[in-house]
PDB file of C-alpha atoms in Angstrom:
ATOM      1  CA  GLU A   1     105.762 160.392 137.135  1.00 83.00           C
ATOM      2  CA  ASP A   2     102.315 159.952 138.721  1.00 87.00           C
ATOM      3  CA  LYS A   3     101.396 162.676 141.182  1.00 92.00           C
ATOM      4  CA  VAL A   4      98.635 162.997 143.800  1.00 96.00           C
ATOM      5  CA  VAL A   5      98.237 166.230 145.770  1.00 97.00           C
ATOM      6  CA  GLN A   6      95.942 166.677 148.740  1.00 97.00           C
ATOM      7  CA  SER A   7      94.821 169.893 150.363  1.00 97.00           C
ATOM      8  CA  PRO A   8      94.741 171.205 152.950  1.00 97.00           C
ATOM      9  CA  LEU A   9      97.539 169.311 154.715  1.00 96.00           C
ATOM     10  CA  SER A  10      95.840 169.878 158.041  1.00 97.00           C
ATOM     11  CA  LEU A  11      92.529 171.182 159.250  1.00 96.00           C
ATOM     12  CA  VAL A  12      91.038 171.913 162.668  1.00 98.00           C
ATOM     13  CA  VAL A  13      87.261 172.161 162.983  1.00 97.00           C
ATOM     14  CA  HIS A  14      84.624 172.085 165.714  1.00 97.00           C
ATOM     15  CA  GLU A  15      82.182 169.253 166.174  1.00 98.00           C
ATOM     16  CA  GLY A  16      79.178 169.716 163.928  1.00 97.00           C
ATOM     17  CA  ASP A  17      81.090 171.523 161.181  1.00 98.00           C
ATOM     18  CA  THR A  18      81.127 170.307 157.577  1.00 98.00           C
ATOM     19  CA  VAL A  19      84.506 169.794 155.934  1.00 98.00           C
ATOM     20  CA  THR A  20      85.670 169.314 152.365  1.00 98.00           C
ATOM     21  CA  LEU A  21      88.955 167.596 151.606  1.00 98.00           C
ATOM     22  CA  ASN A  22      90.553 167.928 148.188  1.00 98.00           C
ATOM     23  CA  CYS A  23      92.588 165.592 146.028  1.00 98.00           C
ATOM     24  CA  SER A  24      94.013 166.382 142.586  1.00 97.00           C
ATOM     25  CA  TYR A  25      96.008 164.034 140.416  1.00 96.00           C
ATOM     26  CA  GLU A  26      98.215 163.841 137.350  1.00 95.00           C
ATOM     27  CA  VAL A  27      98.620 160.258 136.206  1.00 90.00           C
ATOM     28  CA  THR A  28      98.838 158.210 133.044  1.00 88.00           C
ATOM     29  CA  ASN A  29      96.079 155.662 132.344  1.00 88.00           C
ATOM     30  CA  PHE A  30      93.845 156.528 135.292  1.00 90.00           C
ATOM     31  CA  ARG A  31      91.704 153.649 136.541  1.00 90.00           C
ATOM     32  CA  SER A  32      90.334 154.588 139.955  1.00 92.00           C
ATOM     33  CA  LEU A  33      90.663 156.939 142.919  1.00 95.00           C
ATOM     34  CA  LEU A  34      90.366 155.700 146.486  1.00 96.00           C
ATOM     35  CA  TRP A  35      89.908 157.395 149.848  1.00 98.00           C
ATOM     36  CA  TYR A  36      91.197 155.889 153.088  1.00 97.00           C
ATOM     37  CA  LYS A  37      91.015 156.935 156.744  1.00 97.00           C
ATOM     38  CA  GLN A  38      94.106 156.336 158.880  1.00 96.00           C
ATOM     39  CA  GLU A  39      93.752 156.727 162.629  1.00 93.00           C
ATOM     40  CA  LYS A  40      96.615 154.899 164.285  1.00 83.00           C
ATOM     41  CA  LYS A  41      97.783 152.117 162.052  1.00 82.00           C
ATOM     42  CA  ALA A  42      95.921 150.477 159.183  1.00 90.00           C
ATOM     43  CA  PRO A  43      94.368 152.793 156.600  1.00 94.00           C
ATOM     44  CA  THR A  44      90.715 151.768 156.369  1.00 95.00           C
ATOM     45  CA  PHE A  45      88.944 151.856 153.030  1.00 95.00           C
ATOM     46  CA  LEU A  46      86.228 154.476 152.525  1.00 97.00           C
ATOM     47  CA  PHE A  47      85.428 154.872 148.831  1.00 96.00           C
ATOM     48  CA  MET A  48      86.543 153.764 145.385  1.00 95.00           C
ATOM     49  CA  LEU A  49      85.594 156.066 142.498  1.00 95.00           C
ATOM     50  CA  THR A  50      85.906 155.219 138.844  1.00 92.00           C
ATOM     51  CA  SER A  51      83.269 157.320 137.075  1.00 86.00           C
ATOM     52  CA  SER A  52      82.887 161.072 136.932  1.00 87.00           C
ATOM     53  CA  GLY A  53      79.962 162.785 138.564  1.00 86.00           C
ATOM     54  CA  ILE A  54      78.610 159.829 140.514  1.00 88.00           C
ATOM     55  CA  GLU A  55      78.519 160.580 144.219  1.00 92.00           C
ATOM     56  CA  LYS A  56      79.283 157.791 146.653  1.00 95.00           C
ATOM     57  CA  LYS A  57      77.836 158.084 150.155  1.00 96.00           C
ATOM     58  CA  SER A  58      78.309 156.303 153.433  1.00 96.00           C
ATOM     59  CA  GLY A  59      76.549 157.899 156.374  1.00 97.00           C
ATOM     60  CA  ARG A  60      77.948 161.394 156.888  1.00 98.00           C
ATOM     61  CA  LEU A  61      80.726 160.869 154.336  1.00 98.00           C
ATOM     62  CA  SER A  62      80.423 161.375 150.613  1.00 98.00           C
ATOM     63  CA  SER A  63      82.807 161.668 147.699  1.00 97.00           C
ATOM     64  CA  ILE A  64      82.737 162.569 144.037  1.00 96.00           C
ATOM     65  CA  LEU A  65      85.188 162.395 141.168  1.00 95.00           C
ATOM     66  CA  ASP A  66      85.732 164.824 138.268  1.00 94.00           C
ATOM     67  CA  LYS A  67      87.802 163.072 135.598  1.00 89.00           C
ATOM     68  CA  LYS A  68      87.828 166.102 133.337  1.00 91.00           C
ATOM     69  CA  GLU A  69      89.342 168.409 135.939  1.00 91.00           C
ATOM     70  CA  LEU A  70      91.326 165.553 137.557  1.00 94.00           C
ATOM     71  CA  PHE A  71      90.204 165.931 141.138  1.00 95.00           C
ATOM     72  CA  SER A  72      88.045 164.452 143.844  1.00 97.00           C
ATOM     73  CA  ILE A  73      86.510 165.791 147.042  1.00 98.00           C
ATOM     74  CA  LEU A  74      85.619 164.046 150.270  1.00 98.00           C
ATOM     75  CA  ASN A  75      82.878 165.686 152.322  1.00 98.00           C
ATOM     76  CA  ILE A  76      82.161 165.005 155.949  1.00 98.00           C
ATOM     77  CA  THR A  77      79.021 166.550 157.418  1.00 98.00           C
ATOM     78  CA  ALA A  78      78.196 167.035 161.104  1.00 98.00           C
ATOM     79  CA  THR A  79      81.752 166.135 162.104  1.00 98.00           C
ATOM     80  CA  GLN A  80      82.403 164.209 165.322  1.00 97.00           C
ATOM     81  CA  THR A  81      85.579 163.792 167.375  1.00 97.00           C
ATOM     82  CA  GLY A  82      85.780 160.237 166.028  1.00 96.00           C
ATOM     83  CA  ASP A  83      86.357 161.675 162.562  1.00 98.00           C
ATOM     84  CA  SER A  84      89.775 162.935 163.686  1.00 98.00           C
ATOM     85  CA  ALA A  85      92.279 161.095 161.506  1.00 97.00           C
ATOM     86  CA  ILE A  86      94.512 161.404 158.477  1.00 97.00           C
ATOM     87  CA  TYR A  87      92.521 161.073 155.258  1.00 98.00           C
ATOM     88  CA  LEU A  88      94.486 159.584 152.392  1.00 97.00           C
ATOM     89  CA  CYS A  89      93.723 159.871 148.696  1.00 97.00           C
ATOM     90  CA  ALA A  90      95.230 157.293 146.343  1.00 96.00           C
ATOM     91  CA  VAL A  91      95.101 156.707 142.613  1.00 95.00           C
ATOM     92  CA  GLU A  92      95.398 153.452 140.720  1.00 91.00           C
ATOM     93  CA  ALA A  93      96.885 154.046 137.279  1.00 86.00           C
ATOM     94  CA  GLY A  94      99.252 152.734 134.670  1.00 78.00           C
ATOM     95  CA  ALA A  95      99.147 149.971 132.105  1.00 74.00           C
ATOM     96  CA  GLY A  96      99.330 146.597 133.797  1.00 74.00           C
ATOM     97  CA  SER A  97     100.160 147.972 137.229  1.00 75.00           C
ATOM     98  CA  TYR A  98      97.780 147.975 140.149  1.00 80.00           C
ATOM     99  CA  GLN A  99      99.704 149.625 142.940  1.00 84.00           C
ATOM    100  CA  LEU A 100      98.400 152.829 144.513  1.00 90.00           C
ATOM    101  CA  THR A 101     100.042 156.246 144.382  1.00 93.00           C
ATOM    102  CA  PHE A 102      99.170 158.152 147.538  1.00 95.00           C
ATOM    103  CA  GLY A 103      98.948 161.807 148.415  1.00 96.00           C
ATOM    104  CA  LYS A 104     100.521 162.967 151.668  1.00 95.00           C
ATOM    105  CA  GLY A 105      97.165 163.071 153.404  1.00 96.00           C
ATOM    106  CA  THR A 106      95.010 165.639 155.185  1.00 97.00           C
ATOM    107  CA  LYS A 107      95.185 165.589 158.967  1.00 97.00           C
ATOM    108  CA  LEU A 108      91.724 166.404 160.322  1.00 98.00           C
ATOM    109  CA  SER A 109      91.292 167.341 163.964  1.00 98.00           C
ATOM    110  CA  VAL A 110      87.752 167.726 165.298  1.00 98.00           C
ATOM    111  CA  ILE A 111      87.527 169.494 168.636  1.00 97.00           C
ATOM    112  CA  PRO A 112      84.489 169.349 170.937  1.00 94.00           C
TER     113      PRO A 112
ATOM    114  CA  GLU B   1      86.349 137.552 158.428  1.00 67.00           C
ATOM    115  CA  ALA B   2      89.912 138.129 159.561  1.00 80.00           C
ATOM    116  CA  GLY B   3      91.644 141.127 158.053  1.00 92.00           C
ATOM    117  CA  VAL B   4      95.195 141.442 156.774  1.00 96.00           C
ATOM    118  CA  THR B   5      97.588 140.407 159.521  1.00 97.00           C
ATOM    119  CA  GLN B   6     101.205 141.463 159.815  1.00 97.00           C
ATOM    120  CA  SER B   7     103.997 140.373 162.104  1.00 96.00           C
ATOM    121  CA  PRO B   8     105.876 141.404 164.053  1.00 97.00           C
ATOM    122  CA  THR B   9     104.224 144.597 165.289  1.00 97.00           C
ATOM    123  CA  HIS B  10     107.560 146.189 166.084  1.00 97.00           C
ATOM    124  CA  LEU B  11     111.077 145.314 165.009  1.00 97.00           C
ATOM    125  CA  ILE B  12     114.270 146.937 166.233  1.00 98.00           C
ATOM    126  CA  LYS B  13     117.476 146.373 164.299  1.00 97.00           C
ATOM    127  CA  THR B  14     120.874 147.968 163.914  1.00 97.00           C
ATOM    128  CA  ARG B  15     122.510 149.269 160.759  1.00 97.00           C
ATOM    129  CA  GLY B  16     123.745 146.536 158.439  1.00 97.00           C
ATOM    130  CA  GLN B  17     121.418 143.853 159.788  1.00 97.00           C
ATOM    131  CA  GLN B  18     118.646 142.125 157.870  1.00 98.00           C
ATOM    132  CA  ALA B  19     114.911 142.300 158.614  1.00 98.00           C
ATOM    133  CA  THR B  20     112.057 139.982 157.651  1.00 98.00           C
ATOM    134  CA  LEU B  21     108.456 141.161 157.788  1.00 98.00           C
ATOM    135  CA  ARG B  22     105.463 138.891 157.274  1.00 98.00           C
ATOM    136  CA  CYS B  23     101.950 139.377 155.922  1.00 98.00           C
ATOM    137  CA  SER B  24      98.866 137.158 155.687  1.00 97.00           C
ATOM    138  CA  PRO B  25      96.228 138.455 153.286  1.00 96.00           C
ATOM    139  CA  ILE B  26      92.478 138.285 153.751  1.00 95.00           C
ATOM    140  CA  SER B  27      91.268 134.780 152.974  1.00 93.00           C
ATOM    141  CA  GLY B  28      90.713 134.404 149.244  1.00 90.00           C
ATOM    142  CA  HIS B  29      92.824 137.416 148.279  1.00 93.00           C
ATOM    143  CA  THR B  30      95.618 136.533 145.893  1.00 92.00           C
ATOM    144  CA  SER B  31      97.307 139.919 145.416  1.00 93.00           C
ATOM    145  CA  VAL B  32      99.609 141.328 148.092  1.00 95.00           C
ATOM    146  CA  TYR B  33     101.137 144.798 148.062  1.00 96.00           C
ATOM    147  CA  TRP B  34     103.857 146.270 150.285  1.00 97.00           C
ATOM    148  CA  TYR B  35     104.150 149.972 151.073  1.00 97.00           C
ATOM    149  CA  GLN B  36     106.583 152.020 153.141  1.00 97.00           C
ATOM    150  CA  GLN B  37     105.256 154.908 155.235  1.00 95.00           C
ATOM    151  CA  ALA B  38     108.203 157.006 156.368  1.00 93.00           C
ATOM    152  CA  LEU B  39     107.782 160.183 158.358  1.00 87.00           C
ATOM    153  CA  GLY B  40     107.019 163.108 156.077  1.00 81.00           C
ATOM    154  CA  LEU B  41     107.016 161.027 152.895  1.00 83.00           C
ATOM    155  CA  GLY B  42     103.587 159.424 152.813  1.00 87.00           C
ATOM    156  CA  LEU B  43     102.902 155.903 151.640  1.00 93.00           C
ATOM    157  CA  GLN B  44     105.215 154.725 148.887  1.00 95.00           C
ATOM    158  CA  PHE B  45     104.732 151.558 146.858  1.00 94.00           C
ATOM    159  CA  LEU B  46     107.387 148.881 147.331  1.00 96.00           C
ATOM    160  CA  LEU B  47     106.327 145.556 145.790  1.00 96.00           C
ATOM    161  CA  TRP B  48     103.314 143.778 144.319  1.00 94.00           C
ATOM    162  CA  TYR B  49     102.857 139.994 144.290  1.00 94.00           C
ATOM    163  CA  ASP B  50     100.115 138.080 142.575  1.00 91.00           C
ATOM    164  CA  GLU B  51      99.753 134.304 142.248  1.00 90.00           C
ATOM    165  CA  GLY B  52     103.237 133.797 143.629  1.00 92.00           C
ATOM    166  CA  GLU B  53     104.998 136.105 141.185  1.00 93.00           C
ATOM    167  CA  GLU B  54     106.499 139.561 141.636  1.00 94.00           C
ATOM    168  CA  ARG B  55     104.460 141.743 139.266  1.00 92.00           C
ATOM    169  CA  ASN B  56     105.919 145.182 139.889  1.00 91.00           C
ATOM    170  CA  ARG B  57     108.271 147.057 142.191  1.00 92.00           C
ATOM    171  CA  GLY B  58     108.597 150.683 143.170  1.00 92.00           C
ATOM    172  CA  ASN B  59     111.660 152.937 143.187  1.00 92.00           C
ATOM    173  CA  PHE B  60     113.510 151.127 145.942  1.00 96.00           C
ATOM    174  CA  PRO B  61     116.979 149.546 145.854  1.00 96.00           C
ATOM    175  CA  PRO B  62     117.426 145.789 145.398  1.00 96.00           C
ATOM    176  CA  ARG B  63     118.061 145.515 149.172  1.00 97.00           C
ATOM    177  CA  PHE B  64     114.270 145.375 149.366  1.00 98.00           C
ATOM    178  CA  SER B  65     112.968 142.040 148.176  1.00 97.00           C
ATOM    179  CA  GLY B  66     110.260 139.567 149.004  1.00 96.00           C
ATOM    180  CA  ARG B  67     108.256 136.602 147.968  1.00 96.00           C
ATOM    181  CA  GLN B  68     104.758 135.186 148.013  1.00 97.00           C
ATOM    182  CA  PHE B  69     104.068 131.661 149.193  1.00 97.00           C
ATOM    183  CA  PRO B  70     101.585 129.134 147.755  1.00 96.00           C
ATOM    184  CA  ASN B  71      99.064 130.089 150.475  1.00 94.00           C
ATOM    185  CA  TYR B  72      99.362 133.734 149.272  1.00 95.00           C
ATOM    186  CA  SER B  73     101.073 134.962 152.422  1.00 97.00           C
ATOM    187  CA  SER B  74     104.094 137.123 151.784  1.00 98.00           C
ATOM    188  CA  GLU B  75     107.422 138.104 153.234  1.00 98.00           C
ATOM    189  CA  LEU B  76     109.352 141.346 152.807  1.00 98.00           C
ATOM    190  CA  ASN B  77     113.114 141.191 153.321  1.00 98.00           C
ATOM    191  CA  VAL B  78     115.306 144.223 153.788  1.00 98.00           C
ATOM    192  CA  ASN B  79     119.060 143.619 153.697  1.00 97.00           C
ATOM    193  CA  ALA B  80     121.924 145.851 154.824  1.00 97.00           C
ATOM    194  CA  LEU B  81     119.586 148.036 156.865  1.00 97.00           C
ATOM    195  CA  GLU B  82     120.171 151.789 156.841  1.00 97.00           C
ATOM    196  CA  LEU B  83     118.882 154.426 159.243  1.00 96.00           C
ATOM    197  CA  GLU B  84     116.553 155.770 156.537  1.00 95.00           C
ATOM    198  CA  ASP B  85     114.743 152.404 156.411  1.00 97.00           C
ATOM    199  CA  SER B  86     113.051 153.280 159.700  1.00 97.00           C
ATOM    200  CA  ALA B  87     109.359 153.424 158.828  1.00 96.00           C
ATOM    201  CA  LEU B  88     105.972 151.756 159.116  1.00 96.00           C
ATOM    202  CA  TYR B  89     105.719 148.944 156.558  1.00 98.00           C
ATOM    203  CA  LEU B  90     102.170 148.272 155.472  1.00 97.00           C
ATOM    204  CA  CYS B  91     100.877 145.243 153.638  1.00 97.00           C
ATOM    205  CA  ALA B  92      97.631 145.279 151.666  1.00 96.00           C
ATOM    206  CA  SER B  93      95.673 142.624 149.830  1.00 95.00           C
ATOM    207  CA  SER B  94      92.921 142.640 147.232  1.00 91.00           C
ATOM    208  CA  LEU B  95      90.486 140.016 145.998  1.00 85.00           C
ATOM    209  CA  VAL B  96      91.010 140.653 142.309  1.00 73.00           C
ATOM    210  CA  LEU B  97      92.524 143.429 140.314  1.00 71.00           C
ATOM    211  CA  ASN B  98      90.469 146.653 140.190  1.00 73.00           C
ATOM    212  CA  GLN B  99      89.123 145.975 143.679  1.00 84.00           C
ATOM    213  CA  PRO B 100      90.011 148.039 146.771  1.00 91.00           C
ATOM    214  CA  GLN B 101      93.157 147.148 148.661  1.00 93.00           C
ATOM    215  CA  HIS B 102      92.704 146.444 152.372  1.00 95.00           C
ATOM    216  CA  PHE B 103      95.560 147.163 154.733  1.00 96.00           C
ATOM    217  CA  GLY B 104      97.060 145.500 157.781  1.00 96.00           C
ATOM    218  CA  ASP B 105      98.224 147.353 160.894  1.00 95.00           C
ATOM    219  CA  GLY B 106     101.811 147.375 159.717  1.00 96.00           C
ATOM    220  CA  THR B 107     105.219 146.579 161.156  1.00 97.00           C
ATOM    221  CA  ARG B 108     107.100 149.460 162.742  1.00 96.00           C
ATOM    222  CA  LEU B 109     110.786 148.970 161.823  1.00 98.00           C
ATOM    223  CA  SER B 110     113.273 151.011 163.829  1.00 97.00           C
ATOM    224  CA  ILE B 111     116.943 151.109 162.891  1.00 97.00           C
ATOM    225  CA  LEU B 112     119.395 152.126 165.624  1.00 93.00           C
TER     226      LEU B 112
END
C-alpha cells in the first residue's frame, strides 16, 4: 500500500523565521510528488517535482526531491502570517493510475 | 479562467438518505478526481473519471458512485448515508495526465 508521511504534524513559528517541512514516501512506480497549501477550503497547487535534485522556487517558497532517499522538503523563508495554513504533500504513483496519495499534512501557524 | 466549481457548498442529510454532489472542471480539463477529507484522516482518493469513463476507484464501498458527463462535469452519488460519511468532498481536475490536479472548494456533507 502506498504511504506518504509528513513531519512535523504541526509547527508554530514567528514571522520572519525560516521553516522546513518534510515529506517521505513509500510507493510503487513513483511518478511525481506535489505540494499543496490548504487554508480554508481548496488545496492550492504549489509545486510538482519529478526529478531528483532540481530545486523549484516560487518567491519565498522552494522545494526539492530526493528520489534515492524517497523524500522531499518544502522551505519557506521569511515567513509571514499569510503563510499560516496546512501544507499537504501528495504522490502520484502506480501503473496506469493517476490519483494522488496524500500525507496528513503539516499545520503551520505563523505568529506576529 | 474559472477554477473548479463544486455545488452545493453545504449539504445536510440524515442517515439512510442519498446525496448528490456536483463538479465542473476547469475548461479544457478532461480528467476529474473525487477525494474525501474526513476529520483526522486526510484526503483519500475516491474516484477518477476521464473521457466519460470511470478509470479507477479507491477503497470505498459501492455506495459511493458517480459519473462524468459529455461536457466533462461530474457527479458523485452517495447512497444509504452513514454518520461516518460526514466529510469535505473535494473535486479536482487536470488538463492531461501527469499534470497537476487543481481543486475546487469542496462540498461539506453533514450527516445527522
